[in-house]
Amino acid sequence: MKTHTATAIAHPNIAFIKYWGNRNTALRLPHTNSISANLRDLHTCTKVTFRDDLTADTLHINDQPAEDGALKRVSLFLDLVRTLAGINSNAEVISSNNFPMGAGIASSAAAFSALALAGSAATGLSLDEKALSRLARRGSGSASRSIPAGYVEWQAGSDDADSYAVSIADENHWALADCVAIINASHKIIGSSLGHTIADTSPFQEVRLQTAPQRLDECRQAILQKDFERLATVTELDSTMMHSVMMTSNPALFYWEPASISVMKEIPLLRAKGLAVCYTLDAGANVHVFCEASSKQKVHKLLAEFPGVQSVIDSEVGGPARLV
Ligand code: PMV
């Protein structure tokens, strides 16, 4: 029996300027660029072993056999790896996360970037960052952004070959932290793959896409110049614009819970009092509160005492996906 194995670690990322809606669903080509930061203290660790004696792919997540839907998605992704490598073997995939899945903490970004790296390395392929980012994108669009280090921009591109993410500044460039106020840690009902397919049904999507280049420029400049106020303004605007599209699509998607809104109202007040904080929400109720890493404990404590916040998970900005 021939076995080929590799293990990789990748971080989830959280977007300041969001990806919502595809130009090409099958290839996961987005309408616009997006900008994010990797979350150092959260990770997925995935081991892939291709074995000639397996009759089908297998998947374990956090020591449990995965449900059929997740296995099917992973198997389809492994088909891309098998095609690239020219092999037919099935794979055993063992994955674990140190954070809740499917609750707006981008578990699919960490999952598919770790799977792209471990899967390709296990076949003996040595893909460069661009090729890995393109491959990860096929599993989950935002996974393309978890391949490079630190602060990352996914360039929408025009086809499969030029849609990939690059680092705009490494993880040591600016010491920020994300304090995630967990408001609902259960698995979300409508996943982002389905959400992307209905984004264009919102009458607000067109204006969101048309104005995205300005927000992308603003965000990139704010990161490069470490200008927190500029980052805060554009990040909160972009998050609310994405959620406006979600709430006005058909069917309508409401991810916010009452406690999410309470936190969103409080953050700009704290900022006005001089605390560098801003919020952003993905496809879930949890509120990601960015702050300077030096005020992480203070922000954590403030959020933990907030009514409706179940717990707070902190992370500073992290590096690239890597083999272990
Ligand atoms: O990569 P996906 O298909 O899980 O989509 C991610 C969508 C958001 O998290 C809501 C926004 C983003 O840019 O990460």
Tab-separated table of C-alpha atoms and ligand atoms in Angstrom:
chain	number	residue	atom	x	y	z
A	1	MET	CA	0.000	0.000	0.000
A	2	LYS	CA	1.353	3.445	-0.955
A	3	THR	CA	0.601	6.356	1.393
A	4	HIS	CA	1.430	10.020	0.942
A	5	THR	CA	0.752	12.359	3.799
A	6	ALA	CA	1.078	16.027	4.804
A	7	THR	CA	-0.261	18.261	7.578
A	8	ALA	CA	-0.939	22.003	7.360
A	9	ILE	CA	-2.112	24.763	9.658
A	10	ALA	CA	-4.080	27.785	8.448
A	11	HIS	CA	-5.789	30.684	10.164
A	12	PRO	CA	-9.257	32.020	9.488
A	13	ASN	CA	-9.344	35.597	8.234
A	14	ILE	CA	-11.824	38.407	8.749
A	15	ALA	CA	-12.544	40.881	6.000
A	16	PHE	CA	-12.494	44.667	6.430
A	17	ILE	CA	-13.823	44.982	2.864
A	18	LYS	CA	-16.123	42.066	2.159
A	19	TYR	CA	-16.603	39.506	-0.569
A	20	TRP	CA	-20.321	38.894	-1.186
A	21	GLY	CA	-21.512	37.608	-4.566
A	22	ASN	CA	-19.778	35.835	-7.427
A	23	ARG	CA	-19.295	36.639	-11.067
A	24	ASN	CA	-18.773	32.921	-11.669
A	25	THR	CA	-20.180	30.553	-9.059
A	26	ALA	CA	-18.478	27.342	-10.205
A	27	LEU	CA	-15.014	28.954	-10.158
A	28	ARG	CA	-15.810	31.219	-7.170
A	29	LEU	CA	-14.720	34.331	-9.038
A	30	PRO	CA	-15.868	37.350	-7.010
A	31	HIS	CA	-17.360	40.578	-8.313
A	32	THR	CA	-14.793	42.691	-6.451
A	33	ASN	CA	-11.511	42.587	-4.544
A	34	SER	CA	-11.687	42.135	-0.764
A	35	ILE	CA	-9.240	42.915	2.079
A	36	SER	CA	-8.759	40.939	5.299
A	37	ALA	CA	-6.449	40.065	8.180
A	38	ASN	CA	-5.512	36.545	9.284
A	39	LEU	CA	-6.337	35.613	12.876
A	40	ARG	CA	-3.163	34.269	14.516
A	41	ASP	CA	-4.667	32.661	17.604
A	42	LEU	CA	-7.364	30.702	15.768
A	43	HIS	CA	-6.441	27.857	13.476
A	44	THR	CA	-7.426	24.727	11.635
A	45	CYS	CA	-4.939	21.872	11.510
A	46	THR	CA	-5.528	19.361	8.706
A	47	LYS	CA	-3.764	16.110	7.899
A	48	VAL	CA	-4.324	14.573	4.472
A	49	THR	CA	-3.223	11.028	3.646
A	50	PHE	CA	-3.752	9.617	0.149
A	51	ARG	CA	-4.049	5.824	0.398
A	52	ASP	CA	-4.419	3.325	-2.425
A	53	ASP	CA	-6.484	0.993	-0.192
A	54	LEU	CA	-9.312	3.474	0.494
A	55	THR	CA	-12.521	3.000	-1.514
A	56	ALA	CA	-13.737	6.553	-0.779
A	57	ASP	CA	-12.511	9.764	0.820
A	58	THR	CA	-13.056	10.018	4.591
A	59	LEU	CA	-13.313	13.132	6.757
A	60	HIS	CA	-13.109	13.638	10.509
A	61	ILE	CA	-13.605	17.090	12.035
A	62	ASN	CA	-12.765	17.560	15.721
A	63	ASP	CA	-12.587	13.741	16.175
A	64	GLN	CA	-16.094	13.154	14.749
A	65	PRO	CA	-16.970	11.657	11.343
A	66	ALA	CA	-18.175	14.624	9.253
A	67	GLU	CA	-21.725	14.869	7.943
A	68	ASP	CA	-22.330	13.902	4.295
A	69	GLY	CA	-22.557	17.499	3.019
A	70	ALA	CA	-19.136	18.439	4.397
A	71	LEU	CA	-17.565	15.200	3.105
A	72	LYS	CA	-19.018	15.794	-0.359
A	73	ARG	CA	-17.631	19.343	-0.478
A	74	VAL	CA	-14.184	18.133	0.632
A	75	SER	CA	-14.269	15.255	-1.881
A	76	LEU	CA	-15.113	17.619	-4.747
A	77	PHE	CA	-12.226	19.828	-3.662
A	78	LEU	CA	-9.873	16.818	-3.482
A	79	ASP	CA	-10.902	16.004	-7.079
A	80	LEU	CA	-9.246	19.296	-8.082
A	81	VAL	CA	-6.088	18.276	-6.203
A	82	ARG	CA	-6.157	14.803	-7.805
A	83	THR	CA	-6.532	16.344	-11.269
A	84	LEU	CA	-3.610	18.733	-10.647
A	85	ALA	CA	-1.410	15.882	-9.395
A	86	GLY	CA	-2.606	13.250	-11.896
A	87	ILE	CA	-3.542	10.692	-9.227
A	88	ASN	CA	-6.686	8.648	-8.419
A	89	SER	CA	-6.200	7.616	-4.784
A	90	ASN	CA	-8.754	8.454	-2.136
A	91	ALA	CA	-7.761	10.399	0.928
A	92	GLU	CA	-8.222	10.287	4.672
A	93	VAL	CA	-8.683	13.846	5.965
A	94	ILE	CA	-8.404	14.596	9.681
A	95	SER	CA	-9.086	18.175	10.694
A	96	SER	CA	-9.453	20.063	13.959
A	97	ASN	CA	-10.266	23.665	14.873
A	98	ASN	CA	-9.625	25.582	18.074
A	99	PHE	CA	-12.700	27.809	17.513
A	100	PRO	CA	-16.439	27.329	16.787
A	101	MET	CA	-17.356	26.424	13.203
A	102	GLY	CA	-20.046	27.967	10.999
A	103	ALA	CA	-20.729	30.926	13.280
A	104	GLY	CA	-19.219	33.793	11.346
A	105	ILE	CA	-15.594	33.089	12.219
A	106	ALA	CA	-14.684	32.024	8.706
A	107	SER	CA	-14.104	28.365	9.547
A	108	SER	CA	-14.372	27.515	5.840
A	109	ALA	CA	-11.505	29.921	5.018
A	110	ALA	CA	-9.166	28.183	7.466
A	111	ALA	CA	-10.482	24.741	6.454
A	112	PHE	CA	-9.980	25.060	2.697
A	113	SER	CA	-6.652	26.874	2.894
A	114	ALA	CA	-5.270	24.157	5.201
A	115	LEU	CA	-6.774	21.483	2.914
A	116	ALA	CA	-5.286	23.097	-0.223
A	117	LEU	CA	-1.818	23.131	1.304
A	118	ALA	CA	-1.911	19.702	3.030
A	119	GLY	CA	-3.727	18.064	0.096
A	120	SER	CA	-1.384	19.351	-2.594
A	121	ALA	CA	1.747	18.651	-0.501
A	122	ALA	CA	0.526	15.112	0.241
A	123	THR	CA	0.460	14.373	-3.493
A	124	GLY	CA	4.044	15.625	-3.792
A	125	LEU	CA	3.080	18.892	-5.500
A	126	SER	CA	4.919	22.009	-4.348
A	127	LEU	CA	2.586	24.868	-5.292
A	128	ASP	CA	3.667	28.500	-4.903
A	129	GLU	CA	1.579	31.014	-2.922
A	130	LYS	CA	-0.377	32.188	-5.952
A	131	ALA	CA	-1.246	28.646	-7.078
A	132	LEU	CA	-2.247	27.695	-3.511
A	133	SER	CA	-4.431	30.774	-3.152
A	134	ARG	CA	-6.149	29.985	-6.479
A	135	LEU	CA	-6.695	26.380	-5.389
A	136	ALA	CA	-8.012	27.340	-1.912
A	137	ARG	CA	-10.422	29.794	-3.586
A	138	ARG	CA	-12.186	26.870	-5.299
A	139	GLY	CA	-13.163	25.410	-1.891
A	140	SER	CA	-14.320	28.688	-0.345
A	141	GLY	CA	-13.668	32.115	-1.856
A	142	SER	CA	-12.375	33.663	1.349
A	143	ALA	CA	-9.953	30.715	1.788
A	144	SER	CA	-7.825	32.322	-0.932
A	145	ARG	CA	-7.051	35.087	1.624
A	146	SER	CA	-5.839	32.671	4.332
A	147	ILE	CA	-2.861	31.524	2.224
A	148	PRO	CA	-0.691	34.721	2.291
A	149	ALA	CA	0.529	36.409	5.502
A	150	GLY	CA	-0.981	39.161	7.608
A	151	TYR	CA	-3.062	41.830	5.848
A	152	VAL	CA	-4.236	40.408	2.543
A	153	GLU	CA	-6.037	41.557	-0.592
A	154	TRP	CA	-7.813	39.077	-2.854
A	155	GLN	CA	-7.589	40.394	-6.379
A	156	ALA	CA	-10.862	39.533	-8.085
A	157	GLY	CA	-9.108	39.060	-11.436
A	158	SER	CA	-10.969	38.171	-14.593
A	159	ASP	CA	-10.618	34.387	-14.702
A	160	ASP	CA	-9.376	31.397	-12.750
A	161	ALA	CA	-5.728	32.208	-13.478
A	162	ASP	CA	-5.646	35.742	-12.064
A	163	SER	CA	-8.079	35.534	-9.136
A	164	TYR	CA	-5.847	35.070	-6.063
A	165	ALA	CA	-4.799	36.850	-2.885
A	166	VAL	CA	-1.569	38.676	-2.031
A	167	SER	CA	-0.173	40.072	1.195
A	168	ILE	CA	-0.302	43.878	1.383
A	169	ALA	CA	1.542	43.953	4.725
A	170	ASP	CA	2.831	41.122	6.896
A	171	GLU	CA	1.476	40.220	10.341
A	172	ASN	CA	4.096	42.353	12.119
A	173	HIS	CA	3.222	45.543	10.227
A	174	TRP	CA	0.480	46.748	12.611
A	175	ALA	CA	-0.329	45.189	15.995
A	176	LEU	CA	-4.120	44.944	15.853
A	177	ALA	CA	-6.368	42.422	17.589
A	178	ASP	CA	-9.823	41.051	16.829
A	179	CYS	CA	-11.979	40.462	19.927
A	180	VAL	CA	-14.901	38.353	18.715
A	181	ALA	CA	-18.061	38.862	20.767
A	182	ILE	CA	-19.763	35.444	20.531
A	183	ILE	CA	-23.493	36.032	20.486
A	184	ASN	CA	-24.535	32.786	18.875
A	185	ALA	CA	-21.966	29.978	18.525
A	186	SER	CA	-24.306	27.517	16.799
A	187	HIS	CA	-23.955	26.538	13.150
A	188	LYS	CA	-25.467	29.163	10.854
A	189	ILE	CA	-28.626	28.212	8.964
A	190	ILE	CA	-27.796	29.799	5.598
A	191	GLY	CA	-24.181	29.334	4.604
A	192	SER	CA	-22.241	31.836	2.525
A	193	SER	CA	-22.084	29.583	-0.577
A	194	LEU	CA	-25.859	29.941	-0.939
A	195	GLY	CA	-25.731	33.606	0.117
A	196	HIS	CA	-23.363	34.489	-2.731
A	197	THR	CA	-25.787	33.042	-5.290
A	198	ILE	CA	-28.637	35.366	-4.227
A	199	ALA	CA	-26.582	38.530	-3.538
A	200	ASP	CA	-27.401	39.946	-6.973
A	201	THR	CA	-31.152	39.788	-6.229
A	202	SER	CA	-30.729	42.758	-3.858
A	203	PRO	CA	-31.323	46.176	-5.434
A	204	PHE	CA	-28.453	47.450	-3.239
A	205	GLN	CA	-25.842	45.059	-4.634
A	206	GLU	CA	-25.181	47.166	-7.723
A	207	VAL	CA	-24.349	50.285	-5.756
A	208	ARG	CA	-22.260	48.254	-3.299
A	209	LEU	CA	-20.193	46.863	-6.183
A	210	GLN	CA	-19.895	50.207	-7.976
A	211	THR	CA	-18.536	51.943	-4.885
A	212	ALA	CA	-16.269	49.098	-3.747
A	213	PRO	CA	-13.096	50.448	-5.458
A	214	GLN	CA	-13.186	53.603	-3.266
A	215	ARG	CA	-13.575	51.567	-0.075
A	216	LEU	CA	-10.800	49.203	-1.149
A	217	ASP	CA	-8.427	52.148	-1.742
A	218	GLU	CA	-9.390	53.720	1.559
A	219	CYS	CA	-8.855	50.473	3.468
A	220	ARG	CA	-5.522	49.675	1.789
A	221	GLN	CA	-4.226	53.190	2.565
A	222	ALA	CA	-5.498	53.010	6.162
A	223	ILE	CA	-3.642	49.723	6.689
A	224	LEU	CA	-0.418	50.900	5.038
A	225	GLN	CA	-0.461	54.161	7.045
A	226	LYS	CA	-1.743	52.475	10.249
A	227	ASP	CA	-4.557	55.018	10.431
A	228	PHE	CA	-7.103	53.451	12.781
A	229	GLU	CA	-9.817	56.094	12.374
A	230	ARG	CA	-9.823	55.677	8.588
A	231	LEU	CA	-9.837	51.888	8.911
A	232	ALA	CA	-12.710	52.044	11.412
A	233	THR	CA	-14.928	54.232	9.242
A	234	VAL	CA	-14.522	52.226	6.056
A	235	THR	CA	-14.727	48.823	7.807
A	236	GLU	CA	-18.003	49.603	9.575
A	237	LEU	CA	-19.492	51.088	6.403
A	238	ASP	CA	-18.515	48.075	4.305
A	239	SER	CA	-19.909	45.592	6.845
A	240	THR	CA	-23.241	47.402	7.017
A	241	MET	CA	-23.398	47.683	3.226
A	242	MET	CA	-22.918	43.912	2.887
A	243	HIS	CA	-25.604	43.253	5.505
A	244	SER	CA	-27.951	45.697	3.740
A	245	VAL	CA	-27.552	43.548	0.625
A	246	MET	CA	-28.134	40.370	2.644
A	247	MET	CA	-31.303	41.746	4.272
A	248	THR	CA	-32.716	42.887	0.926
A	249	SER	CA	-31.904	39.804	-1.151
A	250	ASN	CA	-34.486	37.200	-2.108
A	251	PRO	CA	-34.791	35.284	0.169
A	252	ALA	CA	-33.765	37.876	2.763
A	253	LEU	CA	-30.908	36.931	5.066
A	254	PHE	CA	-30.906	38.386	8.577
A	255	TYR	CA	-27.779	37.399	10.472
A	256	TRP	CA	-27.854	40.082	13.189
A	257	GLU	CA	-29.316	39.269	16.616
A	258	PRO	CA	-30.511	42.016	18.983
A	259	ALA	CA	-27.244	41.759	20.944
A	260	SER	CA	-25.232	42.194	17.711
A	261	ILE	CA	-26.966	45.538	17.166
A	262	SER	CA	-26.383	46.623	20.780
A	263	VAL	CA	-22.637	45.995	20.375
A	264	MET	CA	-22.608	47.768	16.979
A	265	LYS	CA	-24.209	50.848	18.563
A	266	GLU	CA	-21.769	50.899	21.474
A	267	ILE	CA	-18.505	50.619	19.510
A	268	PRO	CA	-18.599	54.073	17.812
A	269	LEU	CA	-19.438	55.631	21.215
A	270	LEU	CA	-16.339	54.036	22.731
A	271	ARG	CA	-14.327	55.288	19.760
A	272	ALA	CA	-15.634	58.820	20.284
A	273	LYS	CA	-14.344	58.572	23.870
A	274	GLY	CA	-10.854	57.797	22.557
A	275	LEU	CA	-10.692	53.976	22.490
A	276	ALA	CA	-9.514	52.714	19.071
A	277	VAL	CA	-12.204	50.105	18.273
A	278	CYS	CA	-14.337	49.243	15.250
A	279	TYR	CA	-16.673	46.420	14.336
A	280	THR	CA	-17.413	44.129	11.416
A	281	LEU	CA	-19.758	41.131	11.040
A	282	ASP	CA	-19.596	38.218	8.586
A	283	ALA	CA	-22.460	35.837	7.788
A	284	GLY	CA	-23.294	35.368	11.460
A	285	ALA	CA	-24.417	37.175	14.609
A	286	ASN	CA	-20.980	37.453	16.223
A	287	VAL	CA	-19.364	40.874	16.247
A	288	HIS	CA	-15.674	41.129	15.383
A	289	VAL	CA	-14.274	44.110	17.279
A	290	PHE	CA	-10.878	45.284	16.060
A	291	CYS	CA	-8.661	47.234	18.423
A	292	GLU	CA	-4.982	47.972	19.001
A	293	ALA	CA	-3.328	44.836	20.390
A	294	SER	CA	-2.263	46.859	23.461
A	295	SER	CA	-5.926	47.381	24.444
A	296	LYS	CA	-7.015	43.783	23.763
A	297	GLN	CA	-7.614	42.919	27.442
A	298	LYS	CA	-9.632	46.059	28.068
A	299	VAL	CA	-11.816	45.473	24.991
A	300	HIS	CA	-12.216	41.783	25.879
A	301	LYS	CA	-13.462	42.735	29.353
A	302	LEU	CA	-15.868	45.387	28.041
A	303	LEU	CA	-17.373	42.923	25.550
A	304	ALA	CA	-17.552	40.041	28.044
A	305	GLU	CA	-19.689	42.191	30.370
A	306	PHE	CA	-22.038	43.202	27.562
A	307	PRO	CA	-25.618	41.783	27.829
A	308	GLY	CA	-26.163	38.963	25.306
A	309	VAL	CA	-22.455	38.288	24.734
A	310	GLN	CA	-21.811	34.642	25.660
A	311	SER	CA	-18.025	34.720	25.450
A	312	VAL	CA	-15.174	36.574	23.773
A	313	ILE	CA	-12.458	35.037	21.608
A	314	ASP	CA	-9.322	37.131	20.963
A	315	SER	CA	-6.763	36.981	18.251
A	316	GLU	CA	-3.919	39.112	16.958
A	317	VAL	CA	-2.990	39.245	13.263
A	318	GLY	CA	-1.419	36.070	11.942
A	319	GLY	CA	0.920	34.653	9.344
A	320	PRO	CA	0.411	32.488	6.269
A	321	ALA	CA	-0.845	28.925	5.897
A	322	ARG	CA	2.095	26.560	6.531
A	323	LEU	CA	3.100	22.920	6.543
A	324	VAL	CA	3.888	21.351	9.924
B	1	PMV	O1	-15.664	32.307	1.448
B	1	PMV	P1	-17.097	32.233	1.732
B	1	PMV	O2	-17.890	31.650	0.619
B	1	PMV	O3	-17.375	31.566	3.047
B	1	PMV	O4	-17.658	33.730	1.872
B	1	PMV	C1	-17.246	34.625	2.876
B	1	PMV	C2	-18.228	35.692	3.021
B	1	PMV	C3	-18.018	36.654	4.176
B	1	PMV	O5	-17.361	36.031	5.253
B	1	PMV	C4	-19.397	37.102	4.685
B	1	PMV	C5	-17.274	37.910	3.734
B	1	PMV	C6	-15.784	37.754	3.532
B	1	PMV	O6	-15.246	38.488	2.693
B	1	PMV	O7	-15.132	36.969	4.230
